[in-house]
Amino acid sequence: MKYTYQDFQRLLPNLGWPAEELADKLTVIGFETETDGTTLNVALTSNRKDCADIHFLVFDLAGIYNLKTVADLITYSHGPAIAVTPPEVNKLLGSEITKEDWHALERLGFLVSYEQVSPPDFRDVATKNDVAEEIIRLIGFNRLQIKELTAKPAVASPNYELVNRVRFALTSLGITETLTSSFSPVGERRLKNPFTADEPYLRPNLERGLLQTLARNPYLKRAMFFEIGSTFSPEEEVKIGVITAGYKNNEALEAELSQALGMVIRLVEVDQKNLAEADVKQPRVYFGEFPLSLTKPVSTEEPAVFKQPLKQYQKISKFPPLVRDVTVNGADEPATLISQLYQSFPELLLAEQTDSFTHPETKKVALTFRLIFQNMSTSFSQAEITTIDQKLAKWLSSATPNS
Amino acid sequence: MNGHLHPITIVTEKIYEYFQPLGFEIVTGPEIVTTEENFDSLNIAPNHPARAEFDTFYLEDGKTLRAHMTALYHSAMKDRQPPVRLLFPGRCFRNESTDATHNMIFHQMDGLVIDTETNLANLIGSLQGLLEHLVGDSLDFRVRSSYFPFTEPSIELDIKRAQGGWLEMLGAGMVNPNVIRYYGLDPNIYQGFAFGLGLERVLNVAAGVDDVRYNLAGDYRYIGQFS
């Protein structure tokens, strides 16, 4: 509802708040309000339709903040009495209200005694919880004795723990988790009111979403993604989907997956037609899907990220990234190398180790890194790419003379 | 050499990390729910105006996609007796336009506590503790009155933006007596709180993610940043 600031001034002769402050005061007591200085746009919730009439809104505002109004602002009678006492309200709120607080309900039109209150007949107030809400609006949240819940012994959450064990097992094999849309152009469970006519079904499997994930990342020549999510064919079932692209030897991965998840896993090459439809650019794409309920993932250690503070997001460019895979020989401190890379290349968005190889005789270690560079304002020019490559070659020779 | 966990997974775990020592159990459940679970059991009657506010997806068989994780409370309470402390993380659906701050598919973490003594001050204290756990204690926040059919009193918690103004962070409140009655419990004995937290909003506030659509886009440059 839109009201003018002058409306409030007319009904509240001593109103001292400017429009912005008035909007804040209304918002805090349950009337979310925006203002441009002269008009106040008040969002009325479905339990406060009475305030579509500004006289009732001003009556409520004046009651809460104890403001003087013009005479005969509204007329009303009282609804049925509600049996409720101050100790009952204190138990709900965690408050210690005084007799004065209790009788402040009268400013909102209530008839008040110690054991019951009668709300004004225009209010949707019928339970002790409703009365407690009016009390907290009157006294303010600062009056509560804020207190966290007390500690209790941890309780097992088997389904959540199973999903996490699968996640840890898959990421430990180098597979990255993705989340994709639940809607699909084909399927067995149809929506009555789909968002678009192109996707009227719930997804029957996870393949399409995972193909779209590959298509989103054409610069990753080799990639592995998984998703754990509900499928509908037609019954709802949580499944695990895995997709790989660019790998020559999927048998080794299948063996590792089977061992990690405690069930036989087979990946099947994706049909060229499906790849073309999803606009997937990578070669050798394999997909497999299996029910979460059949997995028996081996215990794996909780990933370090769970114990670290949440990392801050770095904006990603709308322009294509530049990806480089580099191998550093004779190095054994990947964290140091990654730190050096971030310091040396301001265009570097992501630097991550993707492989390692220890020579069986010399025991020397070779580390492979994937580096993703980006330019926020434009696509990389050939000159910029050459500069980055030259700088990278220089960095590599300084990191290790054998690179 | 490890793959990456999705940021939604990471932030879910960060929230659980706060609640686990308080004895919370994580409950999971289906994305397709009945209208009873989505609305009726939450004090939202068929003609209640709040029902229209959820922009619900309906299936041809009359069921719905859950519009909020609150839809799982009813089935969870069928199998449990108070005292309970429950968390409900998961995917939700609303048939609304998509932009940088809204997606028709999004993720929520709901919490439900029912016993004989947990009060509004405990709710605010726990939410404050959670926010400090996620973003540190430098955050300025305010609590304001609000309205949800399934809680009474209802509150919303806003945090102060660096650039000025307030950002709505989450909705919460004391469980409405009608909802407690729906679980077969006596609201004169049992009480408790409920809250619903958007995980995309947490990523926005705690990690600076400025577009919710990244979470379902599958862009490796986004997913790969957080682990």
CSV table of N, CA, C and O in Angstrom, one decimal, chain A residues 39-108:
chain,number,residue,atom,x,y,z
A,39,THR,N,6.7,9.4,-0.5
A,39,THR,CA,5.7,8.3,-0.5
A,39,THR,C,6.3,7.1,0.3
A,39,THR,O,7.5,6.8,0.2
A,40,LEU,N,5.4,6.5,1.1
A,40,LEU,CA,5.9,5.3,1.8
A,40,LEU,C,5.1,4.1,1.2
A,40,LEU,O,3.9,4.1,1.2
A,41,ASN,N,5.9,3.1,0.7
A,41,ASN,CA,5.3,1.9,0.2
A,41,ASN,C,5.4,0.8,1.2
A,41,ASN,O,6.4,0.3,1.5
A,42,VAL,N,4.2,0.5,1.8
A,42,VAL,CA,4.2,-0.4,2.9
A,42,VAL,C,3.7,-1.8,2.5
A,42,VAL,O,2.6,-1.9,1.9
A,43,ALA,N,4.5,-2.8,2.7
A,43,ALA,CA,4.1,-4.2,2.4
A,43,ALA,C,3.2,-4.7,3.5
A,43,ALA,O,3.7,-4.9,4.6
A,44,LEU,N,2.0,-5.0,3.2
A,44,LEU,CA,1.1,-5.5,4.3
A,44,LEU,C,1.0,-7.1,4.2
A,44,LEU,O,0.7,-7.6,3.1
A,45,THR,N,1.3,-7.8,5.3
A,45,THR,CA,1.2,-9.2,5.3
A,45,THR,C,-0.2,-9.6,5.4
A,45,THR,O,-1.1,-8.8,5.8
A,46,SER,N,-0.5,-10.9,5.1
A,46,SER,CA,-1.9,-11.3,5.0
A,46,SER,C,-2.6,-11.3,6.3
A,46,SER,O,-3.9,-11.4,6.4
A,47,ASN,N,-1.9,-11.1,7.4
A,47,ASN,CA,-2.6,-11.0,8.7
A,47,ASN,C,-2.9,-9.6,9.2
A,47,ASN,O,-3.4,-9.3,10.2
A,48,ARG,N,-2.5,-8.6,8.3
A,48,ARG,CA,-2.6,-7.2,8.7
A,48,ARG,C,-3.4,-6.4,7.6
A,48,ARG,O,-3.0,-5.3,7.3
A,49,LYS,N,-4.4,-7.0,7.1
A,49,LYS,CA,-5.2,-6.3,6.0
A,49,LYS,C,-5.9,-5.1,6.6
A,49,LYS,O,-6.3,-4.2,5.9
A,50,ASP,N,-6.1,-5.1,8.0
A,50,ASP,CA,-6.7,-3.9,8.6
A,50,ASP,C,-5.9,-2.7,8.3
A,50,ASP,O,-6.5,-1.6,8.2
A,51,CYS,N,-4.6,-2.8,8.1
A,51,CYS,CA,-3.8,-1.6,7.9
A,51,CYS,C,-3.8,-1.1,6.5
A,51,CYS,O,-3.1,-0.1,6.1
A,52,ALA,N,-4.7,-1.7,5.6
A,52,ALA,CA,-4.9,-1.1,4.3
A,52,ALA,C,-5.6,0.3,4.5
A,52,ALA,O,-5.5,1.2,3.6
A,53,ASP,N,-6.2,0.5,5.6
A,53,ASP,CA,-6.7,1.8,6.0
A,53,ASP,C,-5.6,2.5,6.9
A,53,ASP,O,-5.3,2.0,7.9
A,54,ILE,N,-5.1,3.6,6.4
A,54,ILE,CA,-4.0,4.2,7.1
A,54,ILE,C,-4.3,4.6,8.6
A,54,ILE,O,-3.4,4.6,9.5
A,55,HIS,N,-5.6,4.8,8.9
A,55,HIS,CA,-5.9,5.1,10.3
A,55,HIS,C,-5.6,3.9,11.2
A,55,HIS,O,-5.1,4.2,12.3
A,56,PHE,N,-5.8,2.7,10.7
A,56,PHE,CA,-5.4,1.6,11.6
A,56,PHE,C,-3.9,1.4,11.6
A,56,PHE,O,-3.4,1.0,12.7
A,57,LEU,N,-3.2,1.7,10.5
A,57,LEU,CA,-1.8,1.6,10.5
A,57,LEU,C,-1.2,2.6,11.5
A,57,LEU,O,-0.3,2.2,12.3
A,58,VAL,N,-1.7,3.8,11.5
A,58,VAL,CA,-1.2,4.8,12.4
A,58,VAL,C,-1.5,4.5,13.8
A,58,VAL,O,-0.7,4.7,14.7
A,59,PHE,N,-2.7,3.9,14.1
A,59,PHE,CA,-3.1,3.5,15.4
A,59,PHE,C,-2.1,2.5,15.9
A,59,PHE,O,-1.6,2.5,17.1
A,60,ASP,N,-1.7,1.5,15.1
A,60,ASP,CA,-0.7,0.5,15.5
A,60,ASP,C,0.7,1.1,15.7
A,60,ASP,O,1.3,0.9,16.8
A,61,LEU,N,1.1,1.9,14.8
A,61,LEU,CA,2.4,2.6,14.9
A,61,LEU,C,2.5,3.5,16.2
A,61,LEU,O,3.4,3.4,17.0
A,62,ALA,N,1.4,4.2,16.4
A,62,ALA,CA,1.4,5.1,17.6
A,62,ALA,C,1.4,4.3,18.9
A,62,ALA,O,2.0,4.6,19.9
A,63,GLY,N,0.7,3.1,18.9
A,63,GLY,CA,0.6,2.3,20.0
A,63,GLY,C,2.0,1.7,20.4
A,63,GLY,O,2.4,1.7,21.5
A,64,ILE,N,2.7,1.2,19.4
A,64,ILE,CA,4.0,0.6,19.6
A,64,ILE,C,5.0,1.6,20.2
A,64,ILE,O,5.7,1.4,21.1
A,65,TYR,N,5.0,2.8,19.5
A,65,TYR,CA,6.1,3.8,19.9
A,65,TYR,C,5.5,4.9,20.8
A,65,TYR,O,6.3,5.8,21.1
A,66,ASN,N,4.3,4.7,21.3
A,66,ASN,CA,3.7,5.6,22.3
A,66,ASN,C,3.7,7.0,21.8
A,66,ASN,O,4.2,8.0,22.4
A,67,LEU,N,3.1,7.2,20.6
A,67,LEU,CA,3.0,8.5,19.9
A,67,LEU,C,1.6,9.1,20.1
A,67,LEU,O,0.6,8.3,20.2
A,68,LYS,N,1.5,10.4,20.1
A,68,LYS,CA,0.2,11.1,20.2
A,68,LYS,C,-0.4,11.1,18.8
A,68,LYS,O,0.3,11.4,17.8
A,69,THR,N,-1.7,10.8,18.7
A,69,THR,CA,-2.4,10.8,17.5
A,69,THR,C,-3.5,11.9,17.5
A,69,THR,O,-3.8,12.4,18.6
A,70,VAL,N,-4.1,12.2,16.4
A,70,VAL,CA,-5.3,13.0,16.4
A,70,VAL,C,-6.4,12.3,17.2
A,70,VAL,O,-6.4,11.1,17.3
A,71,ALA,N,-7.4,13.1,17.6
A,71,ALA,CA,-8.5,12.4,18.4
A,71,ALA,C,-9.4,11.6,17.5
A,71,ALA,O,-9.4,11.8,16.3
A,72,ASP,N,-10.0,10.6,18.1
A,72,ASP,CA,-11.0,9.7,17.4
A,72,ASP,C,-10.4,9.1,16.1
A,72,ASP,O,-11.0,9.2,15.0
A,73,LEU,N,-9.2,8.6,16.2
A,73,LEU,CA,-8.5,8.0,15.0
A,73,LEU,C,-9.3,6.9,14.5
A,73,LEU,O,-9.5,6.8,13.2
A,74,ILE,N,-9.7,5.9,15.3
A,74,ILE,CA,-10.5,4.8,14.9
A,74,ILE,C,-11.5,4.5,15.9
A,74,ILE,O,-11.3,4.9,17.1
A,75,THR,N,-12.5,3.7,15.6
A,75,THR,CA,-13.5,3.2,16.6
A,75,THR,C,-13.5,1.7,16.4
A,75,THR,O,-13.3,1.1,15.3
A,76,TYR,N,-13.7,1.0,17.5
A,76,TYR,CA,-13.6,-0.5,17.5
A,76,TYR,C,-14.3,-1.0,18.8
A,76,TYR,O,-14.4,-0.3,19.8
A,77,SER,N,-14.6,-2.3,18.8
A,77,SER,CA,-15.0,-3.0,20.0
A,77,SER,C,-14.0,-4.1,20.3
A,77,SER,O,-13.0,-4.1,19.6
A,78,HIS,N,-14.3,-5.0,21.1
A,78,HIS,CA,-13.3,-6.0,21.5
A,78,HIS,C,-13.8,-7.4,21.1
A,78,HIS,O,-15.0,-7.8,21.1
A,79,GLY,N,-12.8,-8.3,20.7
A,79,GLY,CA,-13.1,-9.7,20.4
A,79,GLY,C,-13.1,-10.5,21.6
A,79,GLY,O,-12.9,-10.0,22.7
A,80,PRO,N,-13.2,-11.9,21.4
A,80,PRO,CA,-13.3,-12.8,22.6
A,80,PRO,C,-12.0,-12.7,23.4
A,80,PRO,O,-10.9,-12.5,22.8
A,81,ALA,N,-12.1,-13.0,24.7
A,81,ALA,CA,-10.9,-12.9,25.6
A,81,ALA,C,-10.0,-14.1,25.3
A,81,ALA,O,-10.5,-15.2,25.0
A,82,ILE,N,-8.7,-13.9,25.5
A,82,ILE,CA,-7.7,-15.0,25.3
A,82,ILE,C,-7.1,-15.2,26.7
A,82,ILE,O,-6.7,-14.3,27.4
A,83,ALA,N,-7.2,-16.4,27.2
A,83,ALA,CA,-6.6,-16.8,28.5
A,83,ALA,C,-5.1,-16.8,28.4
A,83,ALA,O,-4.5,-17.7,27.7
A,84,VAL,N,-4.4,-15.9,28.9
A,84,VAL,CA,-2.9,-15.9,28.9
A,84,VAL,C,-2.4,-15.0,30.0
A,84,VAL,O,-3.0,-14.0,30.3
A,85,THR,N,-1.3,-15.4,30.6
A,85,THR,CA,-0.7,-14.6,31.7
A,85,THR,C,0.7,-14.2,31.3
A,85,THR,O,1.4,-14.8,30.4
A,86,PRO,N,1.3,-13.2,32.0
A,86,PRO,CA,2.6,-12.7,31.7
A,86,PRO,C,3.7,-13.9,31.8
A,86,PRO,O,4.6,-14.0,31.0
A,87,PRO,N,3.6,-14.8,32.8
A,87,PRO,CA,4.6,-15.9,32.9
A,87,PRO,C,4.5,-16.8,31.6
A,87,PRO,O,5.6,-17.2,31.2
A,88,GLU,N,3.3,-17.0,31.1
A,88,GLU,CA,3.3,-17.8,29.8
A,88,GLU,C,4.0,-17.1,28.7
A,88,GLU,O,4.6,-17.7,27.9
A,89,VAL,N,3.8,-15.8,28.6
A,89,VAL,CA,4.4,-15.0,27.5
A,89,VAL,C,5.9,-15.0,27.8
A,89,VAL,O,6.7,-15.2,26.8
A,90,ASN,N,6.4,-14.9,29.0
A,90,ASN,CA,7.8,-14.9,29.3
A,90,ASN,C,8.4,-16.3,28.9
A,90,ASN,O,9.6,-16.3,28.4
A,91,LYS,N,7.7,-17.3,29.1
A,91,LYS,CA,8.2,-18.7,28.8
A,91,LYS,C,8.4,-18.8,27.2
A,91,LYS,O,9.3,-19.4,26.8
A,92,LEU,N,7.5,-18.2,26.5
A,92,LEU,CA,7.7,-18.2,25.0
A,92,LEU,C,8.8,-17.3,24.5
A,92,LEU,O,9.5,-17.7,23.6
A,93,LEU,N,8.9,-16.2,25.1
A,93,LEU,CA,9.8,-15.2,24.6
A,93,LEU,C,11.2,-15.3,25.3
A,93,LEU,O,12.2,-14.8,24.7
A,94,GLY,N,11.3,-15.8,26.5
A,94,GLY,CA,12.6,-15.7,27.2
A,94,GLY,C,12.7,-14.3,27.8
A,94,GLY,O,13.8,-13.8,27.8
A,95,SER,N,11.6,-13.7,28.2
A,95,SER,CA,11.7,-12.3,28.6
A,95,SER,C,11.3,-12.2,30.1
A,95,SER,O,10.9,-13.2,30.7
A,96,GLU,N,11.4,-11.0,30.7
A,96,GLU,CA,11.0,-10.8,32.0
A,96,GLU,C,10.2,-9.5,32.0
A,96,GLU,O,10.6,-8.4,32.3
A,97,ILE,N,8.9,-9.6,31.6
A,97,ILE,CA,8.1,-8.4,31.3
A,97,ILE,C,7.6,-7.9,32.7
A,97,ILE,O,7.3,-8.7,33.6
A,98,THR,N,7.4,-6.6,32.7
A,98,THR,CA,6.9,-5.9,33.9
A,98,THR,C,5.4,-5.7,33.7
A,98,THR,O,4.8,-6.0,32.7
A,99,LYS,N,4.7,-5.3,34.8
A,99,LYS,CA,3.3,-5.0,34.8
A,99,LYS,C,3.0,-3.9,33.8
A,99,LYS,O,2.1,-4.0,33.0
A,100,GLU,N,4.0,-3.0,33.7
A,100,GLU,CA,3.8,-1.9,32.7
A,100,GLU,C,3.9,-2.4,31.3
A,100,GLU,O,3.1,-1.9,30.4
A,101,ASP,N,4.8,-3.3,31.1
A,101,ASP,CA,4.9,-3.9,29.7
A,101,ASP,C,3.6,-4.6,29.3
A,101,ASP,O,3.1,-4.5,28.2
A,102,TRP,N,3.0,-5.3,30.3
A,102,TRP,CA,1.8,-6.1,30.1
A,102,TRP,C,0.6,-5.1,29.7
A,102,TRP,O,-0.1,-5.4,28.8
A,103,HIS,N,0.6,-4.0,30.4
A,103,HIS,CA,-0.5,-3.1,30.2
A,103,HIS,C,-0.3,-2.2,29.0
A,103,HIS,O,-1.2,-1.5,28.5
A,104,ALA,N,0.9,-2.3,28.4
A,104,ALA,CA,1.2,-1.5,27.2
A,104,ALA,C,0.3,-2.1,26.1
A,104,ALA,O,0.1,-1.4,25.1
A,105,LEU,N,-0.2,-3.3,26.2
A,105,LEU,CA,-1.1,-3.8,25.2
A,105,LEU,C,-2.3,-2.9,25.0
A,105,LEU,O,-3.0,-2.9,24.0
A,106,GLU,N,-2.7,-2.2,26.1
A,106,GLU,CA,-3.8,-1.3,26.0
A,106,GLU,C,-3.6,-0.2,24.9
A,106,GLU,O,-4.6,0.3,24.3
A,107,ARG,N,-2.3,0.1,24.7
A,107,ARG,CA,-2.1,1.1,23.6
A,107,ARG,C,-2.4,0.6,22.2
A,107,ARG,O,-2.6,1.3,21.3
A,108,LEU,N,-2.5,-0.7,22.1
A,108,LEU,CA,-2.9,-1.4,20.8
A,108,LEU,C,-4.3,-1.7,20.8
A,108,LEU,O,-4.8,-2.4,20.0
